[in-house]
PDB file of C-alpha atoms in Angstrom:
ATOM      1  CA  MET A1479       7.952  29.838  -4.419  1.00 49.00           C
ATOM      2  CA  ALA A1480      11.075  28.082  -5.688  1.00 54.00           C
ATOM      3  CA  SER A1481      11.147  25.703  -2.716  1.00 66.00           C
ATOM      4  CA  GLN A1482       7.436  24.940  -3.158  1.00 65.00           C
ATOM      5  CA  SER A1483       7.988  24.208  -6.849  1.00 79.00           C
ATOM      6  CA  THR A1484      10.954  21.952  -6.016  1.00 91.00           C
ATOM      7  CA  ALA A1485       8.949  20.129  -3.340  1.00 94.00           C
ATOM      8  CA  GLU A1486       6.013  19.586  -5.701  1.00 94.00           C
ATOM      9  CA  THR A1487       8.282  18.345  -8.487  1.00 95.00           C
ATOM     10  CA  LEU A1488      10.059  15.902  -6.182  1.00 95.00           C
ATOM     11  CA  PHE A1489       6.790  14.507  -4.860  1.00 96.00           C
ATOM     12  CA  GLN A1490       5.069  14.384  -8.263  1.00 96.00           C
ATOM     13  CA  THR A1491       7.991  12.492  -9.815  1.00 96.00           C
ATOM     14  CA  ALA A1492       7.956   9.892  -7.024  1.00 97.00           C
ATOM     15  CA  TYR A1493       4.148   9.640  -7.158  1.00 97.00           C
ATOM     16  CA  GLU A1494       4.072   9.141 -10.926  1.00 97.00           C
ATOM     17  CA  SER A1495       6.939   6.616 -10.802  1.00 97.00           C
ATOM     18  CA  ARG A1496       4.804   4.116  -8.860  1.00 97.00           C
ATOM     19  CA  TYR A1497       3.568   1.018 -10.680  1.00 98.00           C
ATOM     20  CA  THR A1498      -0.124   1.200 -11.595  1.00 98.00           C
ATOM     21  CA  TRP A1499      -2.455  -0.736 -13.871  1.00 98.00           C
ATOM     22  CA  ASP A1500      -3.212   1.069 -17.130  1.00 95.00           C
ATOM     23  CA  GLU A1501      -6.592   1.905 -18.677  1.00 94.00           C
ATOM     24  CA  ASN A1502      -6.662  -1.449 -20.497  1.00 96.00           C
ATOM     25  CA  PHE A1503      -6.417  -3.523 -17.322  1.00 97.00           C
ATOM     26  CA  PRO A1504      -8.866  -6.429 -17.851  1.00 98.00           C
ATOM     27  CA  GLY A1505      -9.285  -7.471 -14.218  1.00 98.00           C
ATOM     28  CA  TYR A1506      -8.592 -10.955 -12.921  1.00 98.00           C
ATOM     29  CA  ALA A1507      -9.999 -13.871 -10.939  1.00 98.00           C
ATOM     30  CA  ALA A1508      -8.265 -16.265  -8.562  1.00 98.00           C
ATOM     31  CA  ASN A1509      -8.634 -18.777  -5.780  1.00 98.00           C
ATOM     32  CA  VAL A1510      -7.811 -17.346  -2.368  1.00 98.00           C
ATOM     33  CA  GLN A1511      -6.587 -18.843   0.888  1.00 97.00           C
ATOM     34  CA  LEU A1512      -6.365 -17.020   4.194  1.00 97.00           C
ATOM     35  CA  LEU A1513      -4.174 -18.617   6.852  1.00 97.00           C
ATOM     36  CA  GLN A1514      -4.517 -17.351  10.414  1.00 93.00           C
ATOM     37  CA  GLU A1515      -3.805 -18.923  13.816  1.00 88.00           C
ATOM     38  CA  GLY A1516      -3.594 -22.412  12.360  1.00 91.00           C
ATOM     39  CA  GLU A1517      -6.884 -22.097  10.475  1.00 95.00           C
ATOM     40  CA  VAL A1518      -7.178 -22.156   6.686  1.00 97.00           C
ATOM     41  CA  TYR A1519     -10.073 -20.449   4.897  1.00 97.00           C
ATOM     42  CA  THR A1520     -10.646 -20.787   1.155  1.00 98.00           C
ATOM     43  CA  GLY A1521     -12.737 -19.022  -1.444  1.00 98.00           C
ATOM     44  CA  LYS A1522     -12.673 -17.174  -4.747  1.00 98.00           C
ATOM     45  CA  MET A1523     -12.141 -13.547  -5.704  1.00 98.00           C
ATOM     46  CA  GLN A1524     -12.471 -11.313  -8.707  1.00 98.00           C
ATOM     47  CA  ILE A1525     -11.477  -7.753  -9.567  1.00 98.00           C
ATOM     48  CA  ASP A1526     -13.300  -6.583 -12.692  1.00 98.00           C
ATOM     49  CA  PRO A1527     -12.030  -4.008 -15.242  1.00 97.00           C
ATOM     50  CA  SER A1528     -13.783  -1.242 -13.279  1.00 97.00           C
ATOM     51  CA  LEU A1529     -11.844  -2.419 -10.173  1.00 97.00           C
ATOM     52  CA  ASN A1530     -14.932  -3.680  -8.363  1.00 98.00           C
ATOM     53  CA  ILE A1531     -14.116  -6.512  -5.938  1.00 98.00           C
ATOM     54  CA  GLN A1532     -16.054  -9.727  -5.358  1.00 98.00           C
ATOM     55  CA  VAL A1533     -15.157 -12.304  -2.695  1.00 98.00           C
ATOM     56  CA  THR A1534     -17.238 -15.491  -2.835  1.00 97.00           C
ATOM     57  CA  GLU A1535     -17.402 -19.025  -1.441  1.00 97.00           C
ATOM     58  CA  VAL A1536     -15.784 -18.048   1.891  1.00 97.00           C
ATOM     59  CA  ALA A1537     -17.718 -19.708   4.704  1.00 93.00           C
ATOM     60  CA  ASP A1538     -16.876 -17.137   7.396  1.00 95.00           C
ATOM     61  CA  LYS A1539     -18.288 -13.657   6.651  1.00 96.00           C
ATOM     62  CA  GLN A1540     -15.708 -11.928   8.838  1.00 95.00           C
ATOM     63  CA  ILE A1541     -12.885 -13.669   6.984  1.00 96.00           C
ATOM     64  CA  ALA A1542     -14.481 -12.721   3.651  1.00 97.00           C
ATOM     65  CA  ALA A1543     -14.586  -9.104   4.821  1.00 97.00           C
ATOM     66  CA  GLY A1544     -10.893  -9.292   5.746  1.00 96.00           C
ATOM     67  CA  ILE A1545     -10.011 -10.564   2.269  1.00 97.00           C
ATOM     68  CA  ASP A1546     -12.090  -7.780   0.740  1.00 98.00           C
ATOM     69  CA  ILE A1547     -10.177  -5.165   2.765  1.00 97.00           C
ATOM     70  CA  GLN A1548      -6.837  -6.604   1.660  1.00 97.00           C
ATOM     71  CA  LEU A1549      -7.940  -6.521  -1.981  1.00 98.00           C
ATOM     72  CA  GLN A1550      -9.133  -2.930  -1.579  1.00 97.00           C
ATOM     73  CA  GLU A1551      -5.587  -2.057  -0.526  1.00 96.00           C
ATOM     74  CA  VAL A1552      -4.245  -3.785  -3.652  1.00 97.00           C
ATOM     75  CA  VAL A1553      -6.657  -1.808  -5.822  1.00 97.00           C
ATOM     76  CA  THR A1554      -5.770   1.468  -4.078  1.00 95.00           C
ATOM     77  CA  ARG A1555      -2.077   0.829  -4.696  1.00 95.00           C
ATOM     78  CA  CYS A1556      -2.428  -0.224  -8.339  1.00 97.00           C
ATOM     79  CA  GLN A1557      -5.251   2.060  -9.455  1.00 96.00           C
ATOM     80  CA  LYS A1558      -4.035   4.793 -11.777  1.00 94.00           C
ATOM     81  CA  THR A1559      -5.037   8.249 -10.526  1.00 93.00           C
ATOM     82  CA  SER A1560      -3.622  11.438 -11.962  1.00 94.00           C
ATOM     83  CA  PHE A1561      -1.431  13.630  -9.791  1.00 94.00           C
ATOM     84  CA  LEU A1562      -3.666  16.606 -10.551  1.00 93.00           C
ATOM     85  CA  ASP A1563      -6.800  14.775  -9.357  1.00 92.00           C
ATOM     86  CA  SER A1564      -5.127  13.594  -6.162  1.00 90.00           C
ATOM     87  CA  TYR A1565      -2.974  16.571  -5.209  1.00 90.00           C
ATOM     88  CA  GLY A1566      -3.954  19.476  -7.449  1.00 88.00           C
ATOM     89  CA  GLN A1567      -5.305  21.487  -4.507  1.00 88.00           C
ATOM     90  CA  HIS A1568      -2.484  20.696  -2.062  1.00 91.00           C
ATOM     91  CA  GLU A1569       0.420  22.812  -0.848  1.00 92.00           C
ATOM     92  CA  PHE A1570       3.962  21.415  -0.955  1.00 94.00           C
ATOM     93  CA  ILE A1571       6.748  22.511   1.376  1.00 94.00           C
ATOM     94  CA  LEU A1572      10.360  21.408   1.087  1.00 94.00           C
ATOM     95  CA  GLY A1573      11.756  20.032   4.339  1.00 93.00           C
ATOM     96  CA  GLU A1574      15.206  19.063   5.538  1.00 92.00           C
ATOM     97  CA  SER A1575      17.493  16.506   3.953  1.00 92.00           C
ATOM     98  CA  VAL A1576      17.453  13.014   5.485  1.00 87.00           C
ATOM     99  CA  ALA A1577      19.805  10.033   5.476  1.00 78.00           C
ATOM    100  CA  ASP A1578      21.043   8.426   2.242  1.00 82.00           C
ATOM    101  CA  GLY A1579      20.414  11.485   0.106  1.00 84.00           C
ATOM    102  CA  GLY A1580      16.683  11.728   0.715  1.00 91.00           C
ATOM    103  CA  VAL A1581      14.592  14.797   1.373  1.00 95.00           C
ATOM    104  CA  LYS A1582      11.438  15.450   3.369  1.00 95.00           C
ATOM    105  CA  VAL A1583       8.383  16.964   1.651  1.00 96.00           C
ATOM    106  CA  PHE A1584       5.367  18.302   3.568  1.00 94.00           C
ATOM    107  CA  VAL A1585       1.978  18.054   1.857  1.00 93.00           C
ATOM    108  CA  LYS A1586      -0.942  20.082   3.220  1.00 89.00           C
ATOM    109  CA  GLY A1587      -4.555  19.847   2.083  1.00 82.00           C
ATOM    110  CA  GLY A1588      -8.021  18.789   3.186  1.00 71.00           C
ATOM    111  CA  ASN A1589      -8.273  17.543   6.761  1.00 70.00           C
ATOM    112  CA  THR A1590      -4.944  15.717   6.786  1.00 71.00           C
ATOM    113  CA  ASP A1591      -1.379  16.957   7.056  1.00 78.00           C
ATOM    114  CA  SER A1592       1.230  14.577   5.698  1.00 91.00           C
ATOM    115  CA  HIS A1593       4.937  14.456   5.129  1.00 93.00           C
ATOM    116  CA  TYR A1594       6.995  12.143   2.986  1.00 96.00           C
ATOM    117  CA  GLN A1595      10.600  11.074   2.572  1.00 96.00           C
ATOM    118  CA  ILE A1596      11.622  10.989  -1.083  1.00 96.00           C
ATOM    119  CA  ARG A1597      14.775   9.260  -2.317  1.00 95.00           C
ATOM    120  CA  ASN A1598      15.810   8.112  -5.788  1.00 93.00           C
ATOM    121  CA  GLN A1599      12.383   9.061  -7.169  1.00 95.00           C
ATOM    122  CA  LYS A1600      10.636   6.766  -4.667  1.00 97.00           C
ATOM    123  CA  ILE A1601       8.477   7.410  -1.598  1.00 97.00           C
ATOM    124  CA  TYR A1602      10.259   5.760   1.336  1.00 96.00           C
ATOM    125  CA  GLN A1603       8.152   7.081   4.185  1.00 96.00           C
ATOM    126  CA  GLU A1604       4.695   8.558   4.591  1.00 95.00           C
ATOM    127  CA  VAL A1605       3.391  10.082   7.821  1.00 94.00           C
ATOM    128  CA  ARG A1606      -0.227  11.188   8.168  1.00 90.00           C
ATOM    129  CA  VAL A1607      -1.740  12.886  11.191  1.00 87.00           C
ATOM    130  CA  MET A1608      -5.503  12.463  11.536  1.00 83.00           C
ATOM    131  CA  GLY A1609      -6.779  13.884  14.812  1.00 82.00           C
ATOM    132  CA  ARG A1610      -5.456  11.792  17.698  1.00 87.00           C
ATOM    133  CA  MET A1611      -3.965   9.146  15.391  1.00 88.00           C
ATOM    134  CA  ALA A1612      -0.706   9.307  13.461  1.00 91.00           C
ATOM    135  CA  LEU A1613      -0.004   6.739  10.745  1.00 93.00           C
ATOM    136  CA  GLU A1614       3.617   6.155   9.727  1.00 95.00           C
ATOM    137  CA  MET A1615       4.410   3.941   6.719  1.00 96.00           C
ATOM    138  CA  ASN A1616       8.036   2.931   6.124  1.00 96.00           C
ATOM    139  CA  TYR A1617       9.083   1.154   2.921  1.00 97.00           C
ATOM    140  CA  GLU A1618      12.203  -1.042   2.971  1.00 96.00           C
ATOM    141  CA  GLU A1619      12.199  -3.025  -0.290  1.00 97.00           C
ATOM    142  CA  PHE A1620      10.771  -2.442  -3.754  1.00 98.00           C
ATOM    143  CA  LEU A1621      10.160  -4.359  -6.963  1.00 97.00           C
ATOM    144  CA  ASP A1622      11.405  -2.240  -9.860  1.00 97.00           C
ATOM    145  CA  THR A1623       9.325  -3.048 -12.943  1.00 96.00           C
ATOM    146  CA  ASP A1624       9.569  -1.552 -16.412  1.00 93.00           C
ATOM    147  CA  SER A1625       6.399   0.406 -15.540  1.00 94.00           C
ATOM    148  CA  GLY A1626       7.261   1.716 -12.073  1.00 97.00           C
ATOM    149  CA  TYR A1627       8.051   0.547  -8.545  1.00 98.00           C
ATOM    150  CA  LEU A1628       6.009  -1.613  -6.173  1.00 97.00           C
ATOM    151  CA  PRO A1629       6.600  -1.916  -2.401  1.00 97.00           C
ATOM    152  CA  LEU A1630       7.522  -5.463  -1.338  1.00 98.00           C
ATOM    153  CA  SER A1631       8.445  -4.994   2.326  1.00 98.00           C
ATOM    154  CA  TYR A1632       7.117  -2.245   4.582  1.00 97.00           C
ATOM    155  CA  HIS A1633       5.753  -1.610   8.048  1.00 96.00           C
ATOM    156  CA  VAL A1634       3.039   0.649   9.414  1.00 95.00           C
ATOM    157  CA  VAL A1635       3.276   2.256  12.846  1.00 95.00           C
ATOM    158  CA  PHE A1636       0.110   3.519  14.567  1.00 93.00           C
ATOM    159  CA  ARG A1637       0.820   6.228  17.153  1.00 92.00           C
ATOM    160  CA  ASN A1638      -1.022   8.561  19.469  1.00 89.00           C
ATOM    161  CA  SER A1639      -0.370  11.856  17.671  1.00 86.00           C
ATOM    162  CA  GLN A1640      -0.340  13.811  20.937  1.00 87.00           C
ATOM    163  CA  THR A1641       1.910  11.615  23.066  1.00 89.00           C
ATOM    164  CA  GLY A1642       3.869   9.768  20.379  1.00 86.00           C
ATOM    165  CA  ASP A1643       3.128   6.434  22.079  1.00 89.00           C
ATOM    166  CA  VAL A1644       3.036   3.439  19.719  1.00 91.00           C
ATOM    167  CA  ASN A1645      -0.288   1.588  19.739  1.00 90.00           C
ATOM    168  CA  SER A1646       0.527  -1.164  17.238  1.00 93.00           C
ATOM    169  CA  ILE A1647       2.769  -2.075  14.318  1.00 94.00           C
ATOM    170  CA  LEU A1648       1.907  -4.042  11.179  1.00 95.00           C
ATOM    171  CA  LYS A1649       4.676  -5.549   9.030  1.00 96.00           C
ATOM    172  CA  PHE A1650       3.851  -6.465   5.429  1.00 97.00           C
ATOM    173  CA  THR A1651       5.658  -8.709   2.950  1.00 98.00           C
ATOM    174  CA  ASP A1652       4.169  -8.759  -0.561  1.00 98.00           C
ATOM    175  CA  THR A1653       4.772 -11.006  -3.575  1.00 98.00           C
ATOM    176  CA  TYR A1654       3.758 -10.269  -7.176  1.00 98.00           C
ATOM    177  CA  GLN A1655       3.626 -12.235 -10.417  1.00 97.00           C
ATOM    178  CA  LYS A1656       3.609 -10.783 -13.919  1.00 97.00           C
ATOM    179  CA  LEU A1657       0.743 -12.040 -16.068  1.00 96.00           C
ATOM    180  CA  SER A1658       0.777 -10.721 -19.626  1.00 95.00           C
ATOM    181  CA  ASP A1659       1.424  -6.990 -19.157  1.00 94.00           C
ATOM    182  CA  TYR A1660       0.311  -6.747 -15.525  1.00 97.00           C
ATOM    183  CA  TYR A1661       1.727  -7.402 -12.086  1.00 98.00           C
ATOM    184  CA  ILE A1662      -0.723  -9.213  -9.816  1.00 98.00           C
ATOM    185  CA  SER A1663      -0.542  -9.773  -6.052  1.00 97.00           C
ATOM    186  CA  THR A1664      -0.018 -13.481  -5.295  1.00 98.00           C
ATOM    187  CA  LYS A1665       0.738 -13.344  -1.574  1.00 98.00           C
ATOM    188  CA  GLN A1666       0.747 -10.992   1.383  1.00 98.00           C
ATOM    189  CA  VAL A1667       1.997 -11.823   4.875  1.00 98.00           C
ATOM    190  CA  VAL A1668       0.908  -9.477   7.675  1.00 97.00           C
ATOM    191  CA  ALA A1669       2.534  -9.669  11.106  1.00 96.00           C
ATOM    192  CA  GLU A1670       0.772  -7.690  13.835  1.00 94.00           C
ATOM    193  CA  TYR A1671       2.529  -6.383  16.938  1.00 94.00           C
ATOM    194  CA  GLU A1672      -0.279  -5.083  19.110  1.00 82.00           C
ATOM    195  CA  ASP A1673       1.909  -3.736  21.928  1.00 75.00           C
ATOM    196  CA  GLY A1674       4.244  -1.840  19.625  1.00 72.00           C
ATOM    197  CA  LYS A1675       7.154  -4.199  20.319  1.00 74.00           C
ATOM    198  CA  THR A1676       8.552  -6.102  17.370  1.00 72.00           C
ATOM    199  CA  GLU A1677      10.208  -9.115  18.965  1.00 80.00           C
ATOM    200  CA  ILE A1678       7.282 -11.544  18.674  1.00 88.00           C
ATOM    201  CA  PRO A1679       4.131 -10.851  16.633  1.00 92.00           C
ATOM    202  CA  GLN A1680       0.767 -11.362  18.296  1.00 91.00           C
ATOM    203  CA  SER A1681      -0.632 -12.715  15.034  1.00 94.00           C
ATOM    204  CA  ILE A1682       0.428 -13.567  11.484  1.00 96.00           C
ATOM    205  CA  THR A1683      -2.064 -13.577   8.602  1.00 97.00           C
ATOM    206  CA  GLU A1684      -1.316 -14.842   5.095  1.00 98.00           C
ATOM    207  CA  PHE A1685      -3.328 -14.096   1.960  1.00 98.00           C
ATOM    208  CA  VAL A1686      -2.446 -16.477  -0.874  1.00 98.00           C
ATOM    209  CA  TYR A1687      -3.837 -16.183  -4.418  1.00 98.00           C
ATOM    210  CA  SER A1688      -3.542 -19.043  -6.916  1.00 98.00           C
ATOM    211  CA  HIS A1689      -4.854 -20.095 -10.334  1.00 98.00           C
ATOM    212  CA  ILE A1690      -4.891 -16.438 -11.329  1.00 98.00           C
ATOM    213  CA  GLN A1691      -6.502 -15.698 -14.663  1.00 98.00           C
ATOM    214  CA  LEU A1692      -6.921 -12.362 -16.402  1.00 98.00           C
ATOM    215  CA  LEU A1693     -10.511 -11.724 -17.446  1.00 97.00           C
ATOM    216  CA  GLU A1694     -11.423 -11.743 -21.129  1.00 85.00           C
TER     217      GLU A1694
END
């Protein structure tokens, strides 16, 4: 029981140390550009106080859908959700120590088994196994704000959970700007390595947000 309590405390501290928008978050609107394979697509976006997303004035529907997905990831990262609501029914198991003073924590619940590497009250790695697919997220660089930490540089590895073979890798570089009391995403660069090799990306996509205004 002691190891489970320690594992839960370690994970809860890292989870609650993440940066999230508070209950007074007003939402915001911005112009958006998506740059991909030499093409530039423009439009407008808005996230309202209830965290509903609108993407408008983008000529290509598939591109608009891609922007919407990226903004959903921003909302998921910055949305404040209590630890009890998210993990109240989960089991926590303390794993072995890892490099640089970190520790591994296994989290079991629902249909997904996950494990995390925790170091300095931050989540540095997350591995989820979902059927035949394993998703591994590795965080390299963070922005430390006065309200928690935000990942700036990280990569996601998609594997066959049975063979361990790498299907693809996505590398992310994020940029944020503080407006009033809130940190807002201003740019994300996504490099995709479809063959699992990281020498040369098969594609690079940039999401750029400008003229950002908090909603009244």
